[in-house]
Amino acid sequence: EAGVAQSPRYKIIEKRQSVAFWCNPISGHATLYWYQQILGQGPKLLIQFQNNGVVDDSQLPKDRFSAERLKGVDSTLKIQPAKLEDSAVYLCASTRGGLWNEQFFGPGTRLTVL
Amino acid sequence: KQEVTQIPAALSVPEGENLVLNCSFTDSAIYNLQWFRQDPGKGLTSLLLIQSSQREQTSGRLNASLDKSSGRSTLYIAASQPGDSATYLCAVSLIQGAQKLVFGQGTRLTINP
């Protein structure tokens, strides 16, 4: 089966600009996650969707970050306006759910804010 | 608040050695624990998943153990190869509802030929 797809793979922007990332999870996976991974650290959960509803967005900086999953499949994560400290890799993951609940990750989008 | 710690942060060993990576977590109320591998510029690849009721899982040269009561997990790599060089991350899945993962900071492993 095809894996989790993300685009773009790389993005460089100036601070205060806007940027959007796209994720297409594995077919049939109801749960989708966005993580932020700063260099040298483990990924940190930003937001979790179950179908098209938000389950957990407690660590999402809502003044500048937003995310949606309109039809319960693809998802977009937006940053507006970007700050220098937003430079990171943004990872998308999905899971079918159930007993094992193994998460499968996409290749990530590396964002550099100048 | 669940915290996950991995020691050491970096490890360099010669090819062929057996090695152990360590992961500790502060709250034993976990649903499961996963070990991931991350290559430079790439996403995460799941290596092993251990349910909270299990003690260990094996896949090829990899063996992961879980001691929930002491808040520890180890990843054992046998007969290491240069292709094993990567960053290894452990993550615990919290027990209630959302099934979100809390990650450690990773161990950067280098296998020298």
PDB file of C-alpha atoms in Angstrom:
ATOM      1  CA  GLU A   1       0.000   0.000   0.000  1.00  0.00           C
ATOM      2  CA  ALA A   2       1.149   3.548  -0.620  1.00  0.00           C
ATOM      3  CA  GLY A   3       2.637   5.373   2.343  1.00  0.00           C
ATOM      4  CA  VAL A   4       1.853   8.758   3.830  1.00  0.00           C
ATOM      5  CA  ALA A   5       2.497  11.496   1.271  1.00  0.00           C
ATOM      6  CA  GLN A   6       3.595  15.026   2.117  1.00  0.00           C
ATOM      7  CA  SER A   7       4.385  18.104   0.081  1.00  0.00           C
ATOM      8  CA  PRO A   8       6.378  20.166  -0.359  1.00  0.00           C
ATOM      9  CA  ARG A   9       9.501  18.414   0.896  1.00  0.00           C
ATOM     10  CA  TYR A  10      11.356  21.664   1.505  1.00  0.00           C
ATOM     11  CA  LYS A  11      10.259  25.266   1.985  1.00  0.00           C
ATOM     12  CA  ILE A  12      12.229  28.440   2.688  1.00  0.00           C
ATOM     13  CA  ILE A  13      10.363  31.609   3.622  1.00  0.00           C
ATOM     14  CA  GLU A  14      10.990  34.960   5.259  1.00  0.00           C
ATOM     15  CA  LYS A  15       9.646  35.605   8.743  1.00  0.00           C
ATOM     16  CA  ARG A  16       6.092  36.982   8.815  1.00  0.00           C
ATOM     17  CA  GLN A  17       5.252  35.166   5.577  1.00  0.00           C
ATOM     18  CA  SER A  18       2.646  32.425   5.330  1.00  0.00           C
ATOM     19  CA  VAL A  19       3.181  28.774   4.427  1.00  0.00           C
ATOM     20  CA  ALA A  20       1.016  25.686   4.008  1.00  0.00           C
ATOM     21  CA  PHE A  21       1.832  21.992   4.104  1.00  0.00           C
ATOM     22  CA  TRP A  22      -0.208  19.142   2.669  1.00  0.00           C
ATOM     23  CA  CYS A  23      -0.603  15.540   3.822  1.00  0.00           C
ATOM     24  CA  ASN A  24      -2.349  12.539   2.277  1.00  0.00           C
ATOM     25  CA  PRO A  25      -2.567   9.653   4.770  1.00  0.00           C
ATOM     26  CA  ILE A  26      -2.619   5.950   4.011  1.00  0.00           C
ATOM     27  CA  SER A  27      -5.947   4.906   2.505  1.00  0.00           C
ATOM     28  CA  GLY A  28      -8.418   3.824   5.161  1.00  0.00           C
ATOM     29  CA  HIS A  29      -6.554   5.452   8.053  1.00  0.00           C
ATOM     30  CA  ALA A  30      -9.064   7.442  10.055  1.00  0.00           C
ATOM     31  CA  THR A  31      -6.618   9.135  12.424  1.00  0.00           C
ATOM     32  CA  LEU A  32      -4.133  11.749  11.233  1.00  0.00           C
ATOM     33  CA  TYR A  33      -1.445  13.547  13.209  1.00  0.00           C
ATOM     34  CA  TRP A  34       0.780  16.580  12.592  1.00  0.00           C
ATOM     35  CA  TYR A  35       4.079  16.719  14.504  1.00  0.00           C
ATOM     36  CA  GLN A  36       6.763  19.403  14.722  1.00  0.00           C
ATOM     37  CA  GLN A  37      10.359  18.192  15.006  1.00  0.00           C
ATOM     38  CA  ILE A  38      12.974  20.808  15.872  1.00  0.00           C
ATOM     39  CA  LEU A  39      16.571  19.871  15.082  1.00  0.00           C
ATOM     40  CA  GLY A  40      18.005  17.557  17.738  1.00  0.00           C
ATOM     41  CA  GLN A  41      14.659  16.884  19.388  1.00  0.00           C
ATOM     42  CA  GLY A  42      11.960  14.260  19.127  1.00  0.00           C
ATOM     43  CA  PRO A  43       8.715  15.064  17.325  1.00  0.00           C
ATOM     44  CA  LYS A  44       6.081  16.989  19.279  1.00  0.00           C
ATOM     45  CA  LEU A  45       2.395  16.498  18.531  1.00  0.00           C
ATOM     46  CA  LEU A  46       0.667  19.602  17.199  1.00  0.00           C
ATOM     47  CA  ILE A  47      -2.776  18.287  16.306  1.00  0.00           C
ATOM     48  CA  GLN A  48      -4.661  15.004  15.966  1.00  0.00           C
ATOM     49  CA  PHE A  49      -7.714  14.393  13.764  1.00  0.00           C
ATOM     50  CA  GLN A  50     -10.171  11.509  13.935  1.00  0.00           C
ATOM     51  CA  ASN A  51     -11.821  11.534  10.500  1.00  0.00           C
ATOM     52  CA  ASN A  52     -12.493  15.268  10.023  1.00  0.00           C
ATOM     53  CA  GLY A  53     -12.819  16.148  13.717  1.00  0.00           C
ATOM     54  CA  VAL A  54     -10.089  17.490  16.012  1.00  0.00           C
ATOM     55  CA  VAL A  55      -9.253  15.153  18.906  1.00  0.00           C
ATOM     56  CA  ASP A  56      -6.313  17.023  20.437  1.00  0.00           C
ATOM     57  CA  ASP A  57      -4.869  20.423  19.537  1.00  0.00           C
ATOM     58  CA  SER A  58      -3.603  21.362  22.986  1.00  0.00           C
ATOM     59  CA  GLN A  59      -0.049  22.015  21.759  1.00  0.00           C
ATOM     60  CA  LEU A  60      -0.962  23.877  18.585  1.00  0.00           C
ATOM     61  CA  PRO A  61      -0.017  27.612  18.754  1.00  0.00           C
ATOM     62  CA  LYS A  62      -3.438  28.707  17.633  1.00  0.00           C
ATOM     63  CA  ASP A  63      -2.502  32.361  17.210  1.00  0.00           C
ATOM     64  CA  ARG A  64      -0.453  31.437  14.145  1.00  0.00           C
ATOM     65  CA  PHE A  65      -1.036  27.766  13.299  1.00  0.00           C
ATOM     66  CA  SER A  66      -4.175  26.265  11.823  1.00  0.00           C
ATOM     67  CA  ALA A  67      -5.032  22.865  10.387  1.00  0.00           C
ATOM     68  CA  GLU A  68      -7.971  21.279   8.666  1.00  0.00           C
ATOM     69  CA  ARG A  69      -9.076  17.916   7.337  1.00  0.00           C
ATOM     70  CA  LEU A  70     -12.235  18.785   5.482  1.00  0.00           C
ATOM     71  CA  LYS A  71     -13.287  15.448   3.977  1.00  0.00           C
ATOM     72  CA  GLY A  72     -11.627  13.190   6.495  1.00  0.00           C
ATOM     73  CA  VAL A  73      -8.786  12.320   4.114  1.00  0.00           C
ATOM     74  CA  ASP A  74      -6.207  14.971   3.126  1.00  0.00           C
ATOM     75  CA  SER A  75      -5.052  17.571   5.605  1.00  0.00           C
ATOM     76  CA  THR A  76      -3.347  20.946   5.442  1.00  0.00           C
ATOM     77  CA  LEU A  77      -1.317  22.704   8.123  1.00  0.00           C
ATOM     78  CA  LYS A  78      -0.840  26.465   7.819  1.00  0.00           C
ATOM     79  CA  ILE A  79       1.441  28.921   9.584  1.00  0.00           C
ATOM     80  CA  GLN A  80       0.590  32.627   9.384  1.00  0.00           C
ATOM     81  CA  PRO A  81       2.714  34.591  10.123  1.00  0.00           C
ATOM     82  CA  ALA A  82       5.849  32.472  10.464  1.00  0.00           C
ATOM     83  CA  LYS A  83       8.511  33.128  13.104  1.00  0.00           C
ATOM     84  CA  LEU A  84      12.169  32.128  13.158  1.00  0.00           C
ATOM     85  CA  GLU A  85      11.446  29.501  15.818  1.00  0.00           C
ATOM     86  CA  ASP A  86       9.037  27.718  13.460  1.00  0.00           C
ATOM     87  CA  SER A  87      12.024  26.352  11.534  1.00  0.00           C
ATOM     88  CA  ALA A  88      11.587  22.593  11.873  1.00  0.00           C
ATOM     89  CA  VAL A  89      10.511  19.444  10.094  1.00  0.00           C
ATOM     90  CA  TYR A  90       6.751  19.014   9.998  1.00  0.00           C
ATOM     91  CA  LEU A  91       5.761  15.356  10.011  1.00  0.00           C
ATOM     92  CA  CYS A  92       2.400  13.873   9.180  1.00  0.00           C
ATOM     93  CA  ALA A  93       1.404  10.439  10.444  1.00  0.00           C
ATOM     94  CA  SER A  94      -1.659   8.257  10.197  1.00  0.00           C
ATOM     95  CA  THR A  95      -3.058   5.158  11.852  1.00  0.00           C
ATOM     96  CA  ARG A  96      -5.920   2.799  11.235  1.00  0.00           C
ATOM     97  CA  GLY A  97      -6.634   2.613  14.952  1.00  0.00           C
ATOM     98  CA  GLY A  98      -7.577  -0.477  16.871  1.00  0.00           C
ATOM     99  CA  LEU A  99      -5.453  -2.607  19.160  1.00  0.00           C
ATOM    100  CA  TRP A 100      -2.012  -2.046  17.643  1.00  0.00           C
ATOM    101  CA  ASN A 101      -2.477   1.591  16.641  1.00  0.00           C
ATOM    102  CA  GLU A 102       0.875   1.696  14.877  1.00  0.00           C
ATOM    103  CA  GLN A 103       1.579   5.140  13.448  1.00  0.00           C
ATOM    104  CA  PHE A 104       3.018   5.463   9.950  1.00  0.00           C
ATOM    105  CA  PHE A 105       4.945   8.611   9.112  1.00  0.00           C
ATOM    106  CA  GLY A 106       5.436  10.596   5.943  1.00  0.00           C
ATOM    107  CA  PRO A 107       8.852  11.949   4.822  1.00  0.00           C
ATOM    108  CA  GLY A 108       8.187  15.360   6.362  1.00  0.00           C
ATOM    109  CA  THR A 109       8.452  18.942   5.160  1.00  0.00           C
ATOM    110  CA  ARG A 110      11.584  20.813   6.190  1.00  0.00           C
ATOM    111  CA  LEU A 111      10.733  24.484   6.833  1.00  0.00           C
ATOM    112  CA  THR A 112      13.400  27.154   7.106  1.00  0.00           C
ATOM    113  CA  VAL A 113      12.311  30.610   8.238  1.00  0.00           C
ATOM    114  CA  LEU A 114      14.859  33.372   7.530  1.00  0.00           C
TER     115      LEU A 114
ATOM    116  CA  LYS B   1       3.054  15.051  32.443  1.00  0.00           C
ATOM    117  CA  GLN B   2       4.729  12.148  30.624  1.00  0.00           C
ATOM    118  CA  GLU B   3       8.413  12.672  29.858  1.00  0.00           C
ATOM    119  CA  VAL B   4      10.561  10.337  27.762  1.00  0.00           C
ATOM    120  CA  THR B   5      14.354  10.326  28.006  1.00  0.00           C
ATOM    121  CA  GLN B   6      16.868   8.510  25.837  1.00  0.00           C
ATOM    122  CA  ILE B   7      20.448   7.860  26.852  1.00  0.00           C
ATOM    123  CA  PRO B   8      22.977   8.216  25.358  1.00  0.00           C
ATOM    124  CA  ALA B   9      22.273  11.085  22.960  1.00  0.00           C
ATOM    125  CA  ALA B  10      24.919   9.733  20.591  1.00  0.00           C
ATOM    126  CA  LEU B  11      26.765   6.445  20.276  1.00  0.00           C
ATOM    127  CA  SER B  12      29.577   5.334  17.978  1.00  0.00           C
ATOM    128  CA  VAL B  13      30.649   1.677  17.820  1.00  0.00           C
ATOM    129  CA  PRO B  14      32.633  -0.534  15.443  1.00  0.00           C
ATOM    130  CA  GLU B  15      30.835  -2.831  13.041  1.00  0.00           C
ATOM    131  CA  GLY B  16      29.842  -6.216  14.410  1.00  0.00           C
ATOM    132  CA  GLU B  17      29.254  -5.172  17.998  1.00  0.00           C
ATOM    133  CA  ASN B  18      26.058  -5.832  19.887  1.00  0.00           C
ATOM    134  CA  LEU B  19      24.599  -2.698  21.448  1.00  0.00           C
ATOM    135  CA  VAL B  20      21.799  -1.463  23.665  1.00  0.00           C
ATOM    136  CA  LEU B  21      19.855   1.783  23.442  1.00  0.00           C
ATOM    137  CA  ASN B  22      17.937   2.961  26.475  1.00  0.00           C
ATOM    138  CA  CYS B  23      14.592   4.703  26.896  1.00  0.00           C
ATOM    139  CA  SER B  24      12.917   5.746  30.148  1.00  0.00           C
ATOM    140  CA  PHE B  25       9.510   7.256  30.801  1.00  0.00           C
ATOM    141  CA  THR B  26       8.072   8.888  33.903  1.00  0.00           C
ATOM    142  CA  ASP B  27       4.461   7.623  33.896  1.00  0.00           C
ATOM    143  CA  SER B  28       3.904   3.865  33.702  1.00  0.00           C
ATOM    144  CA  ALA B  29       0.287   4.291  32.517  1.00  0.00           C
ATOM    145  CA  ILE B  30       1.085   3.719  28.862  1.00  0.00           C
ATOM    146  CA  TYR B  31      -0.847   1.938  26.101  1.00  0.00           C
ATOM    147  CA  ASN B  32       2.182   0.847  24.109  1.00  0.00           C
ATOM    148  CA  LEU B  33       5.758   1.790  23.256  1.00  0.00           C
ATOM    149  CA  GLN B  34       7.259   2.115  19.781  1.00  0.00           C
ATOM    150  CA  TRP B  35      10.836   2.255  18.572  1.00  0.00           C
ATOM    151  CA  PHE B  36      11.444   4.233  15.379  1.00  0.00           C
ATOM    152  CA  ARG B  37      14.375   4.756  13.094  1.00  0.00           C
ATOM    153  CA  GLN B  38      14.995   8.106  11.390  1.00  0.00           C
ATOM    154  CA  ASP B  39      17.526   8.553   8.596  1.00  0.00           C
ATOM    155  CA  PRO B  40      18.823  12.061   7.806  1.00  0.00           C
ATOM    156  CA  GLY B  41      16.229  14.072   5.916  1.00  0.00           C
ATOM    157  CA  LYS B  42      13.690  11.277   6.126  1.00  0.00           C
ATOM    158  CA  GLY B  43      10.564  10.493   8.084  1.00  0.00           C
ATOM    159  CA  LEU B  44      10.248   7.909  10.824  1.00  0.00           C
ATOM    160  CA  THR B  45      10.155   4.176  10.187  1.00  0.00           C
ATOM    161  CA  SER B  46       8.511   2.027  12.835  1.00  0.00           C
ATOM    162  CA  LEU B  47      10.789  -0.803  13.978  1.00  0.00           C
ATOM    163  CA  LEU B  48       8.963  -2.457  16.835  1.00  0.00           C
ATOM    164  CA  LEU B  49       5.772  -1.893  18.808  1.00  0.00           C
ATOM    165  CA  ILE B  50       5.305  -3.389  22.275  1.00  0.00           C
ATOM    166  CA  GLN B  51       1.884  -3.434  23.879  1.00  0.00           C
ATOM    167  CA  SER B  52       1.785  -2.569  27.588  1.00  0.00           C
ATOM    168  CA  SER B  53       0.918  -6.187  28.412  1.00  0.00           C
ATOM    169  CA  GLN B  54       3.981  -7.531  26.579  1.00  0.00           C
ATOM    170  CA  ARG B  55       7.579  -7.827  27.774  1.00  0.00           C
ATOM    171  CA  GLU B  56       9.426  -7.877  24.458  1.00  0.00           C
ATOM    172  CA  GLN B  57       9.235  -7.933  20.675  1.00  0.00           C
ATOM    173  CA  THR B  58      11.750  -9.191  18.159  1.00  0.00           C
ATOM    174  CA  SER B  59      12.338  -8.440  14.500  1.00  0.00           C
ATOM    175  CA  GLY B  60      15.434  -9.844  12.858  1.00  0.00           C
ATOM    176  CA  ARG B  61      18.512  -8.493  14.645  1.00  0.00           C
ATOM    177  CA  LEU B  62      16.397  -6.164  16.790  1.00  0.00           C
ATOM    178  CA  ASN B  63      14.911  -6.968  20.169  1.00  0.00           C
ATOM    179  CA  ALA B  64      12.969  -4.487  22.270  1.00  0.00           C
ATOM    180  CA  SER B  65      12.037  -5.055  25.894  1.00  0.00           C
ATOM    181  CA  LEU B  66       9.585  -3.226  28.109  1.00  0.00           C
ATOM    182  CA  ASP B  67       9.515  -2.992  31.902  1.00  0.00           C
ATOM    183  CA  LYS B  68       6.471  -0.839  32.550  1.00  0.00           C
ATOM    184  CA  SER B  69       6.791  -0.868  36.332  1.00  0.00           C
ATOM    185  CA  SER B  70      10.258   0.661  36.217  1.00  0.00           C
ATOM    186  CA  GLY B  71       9.476   2.909  33.262  1.00  0.00           C
ATOM    187  CA  ARG B  72      12.167   1.507  30.999  1.00  0.00           C
ATOM    188  CA  SER B  73      12.617   0.043  27.557  1.00  0.00           C
ATOM    189  CA  THR B  74      15.721  -1.142  25.759  1.00  0.00           C
ATOM    190  CA  LEU B  75      16.436  -1.716  22.088  1.00  0.00           C
ATOM    191  CA  TYR B  76      19.057  -4.400  21.506  1.00  0.00           C
ATOM    192  CA  ILE B  77      20.795  -4.493  18.116  1.00  0.00           C
ATOM    193  CA  ALA B  78      22.810  -7.613  17.383  1.00  0.00           C
ATOM    194  CA  ALA B  79      25.806  -7.764  15.064  1.00  0.00           C
ATOM    195  CA  SER B  80      25.609  -4.092  14.100  1.00  0.00           C
ATOM    196  CA  GLN B  81      26.187  -3.033  10.484  1.00  0.00           C
ATOM    197  CA  PRO B  82      27.039   0.353   8.917  1.00  0.00           C
ATOM    198  CA  GLY B  83      23.518   0.427   7.481  1.00  0.00           C
ATOM    199  CA  ASP B  84      22.186   0.588  11.050  1.00  0.00           C
ATOM    200  CA  SER B  85      23.561   4.124  11.367  1.00  0.00           C
ATOM    201  CA  ALA B  86      20.591   6.415  12.030  1.00  0.00           C
ATOM    202  CA  THR B  87      18.767   8.159  14.861  1.00  0.00           C
ATOM    203  CA  TYR B  88      16.636   5.859  16.990  1.00  0.00           C
ATOM    204  CA  LEU B  89      13.606   7.274  18.750  1.00  0.00           C
ATOM    205  CA  CYS B  90      11.335   5.712  21.317  1.00  0.00           C
ATOM    206  CA  ALA B  91       7.797   6.918  21.916  1.00  0.00           C
ATOM    207  CA  VAL B  92       5.095   5.983  24.390  1.00  0.00           C
ATOM    208  CA  SER B  93       1.411   6.033  23.573  1.00  0.00           C
ATOM    209  CA  LEU B  94      -0.658   7.521  26.366  1.00  0.00           C
ATOM    210  CA  ILE B  95      -3.416   5.338  27.683  1.00  0.00           C
ATOM    211  CA  GLN B  96      -6.495   7.457  27.472  1.00  0.00           C
ATOM    212  CA  GLY B  97      -8.519   8.197  24.395  1.00  0.00           C
ATOM    213  CA  ALA B  98      -6.395  10.047  21.953  1.00  0.00           C
ATOM    214  CA  GLN B  99      -3.542   7.575  21.592  1.00  0.00           C
ATOM    215  CA  LYS B 100      -0.994  10.310  21.057  1.00  0.00           C
ATOM    216  CA  LEU B 101       2.735   9.588  21.094  1.00  0.00           C
ATOM    217  CA  VAL B 102       5.253  11.266  23.376  1.00  0.00           C
ATOM    218  CA  PHE B 103       8.772  10.987  21.972  1.00  0.00           C
ATOM    219  CA  GLY B 104      12.221  10.931  23.453  1.00  0.00           C
ATOM    220  CA  GLN B 105      14.914  13.094  21.903  1.00  0.00           C
ATOM    221  CA  GLY B 106      16.584  10.176  20.180  1.00  0.00           C
ATOM    222  CA  THR B 107      19.951   8.425  20.134  1.00  0.00           C
ATOM    223  CA  ARG B 108      22.166   9.125  17.115  1.00  0.00           C
ATOM    224  CA  LEU B 109      23.925   5.861  16.282  1.00  0.00           C
ATOM    225  CA  THR B 110      27.016   5.568  14.099  1.00  0.00           C
ATOM    226  CA  ILE B 111      28.401   2.163  13.118  1.00  0.00           C
ATOM    227  CA  ASN B 112      32.003   2.414  11.912  1.00  0.00           C
ATOM    228  CA  PRO B 113      33.192  -0.073   9.246  1.00  0.00           C
TER     229      PRO B 113
END
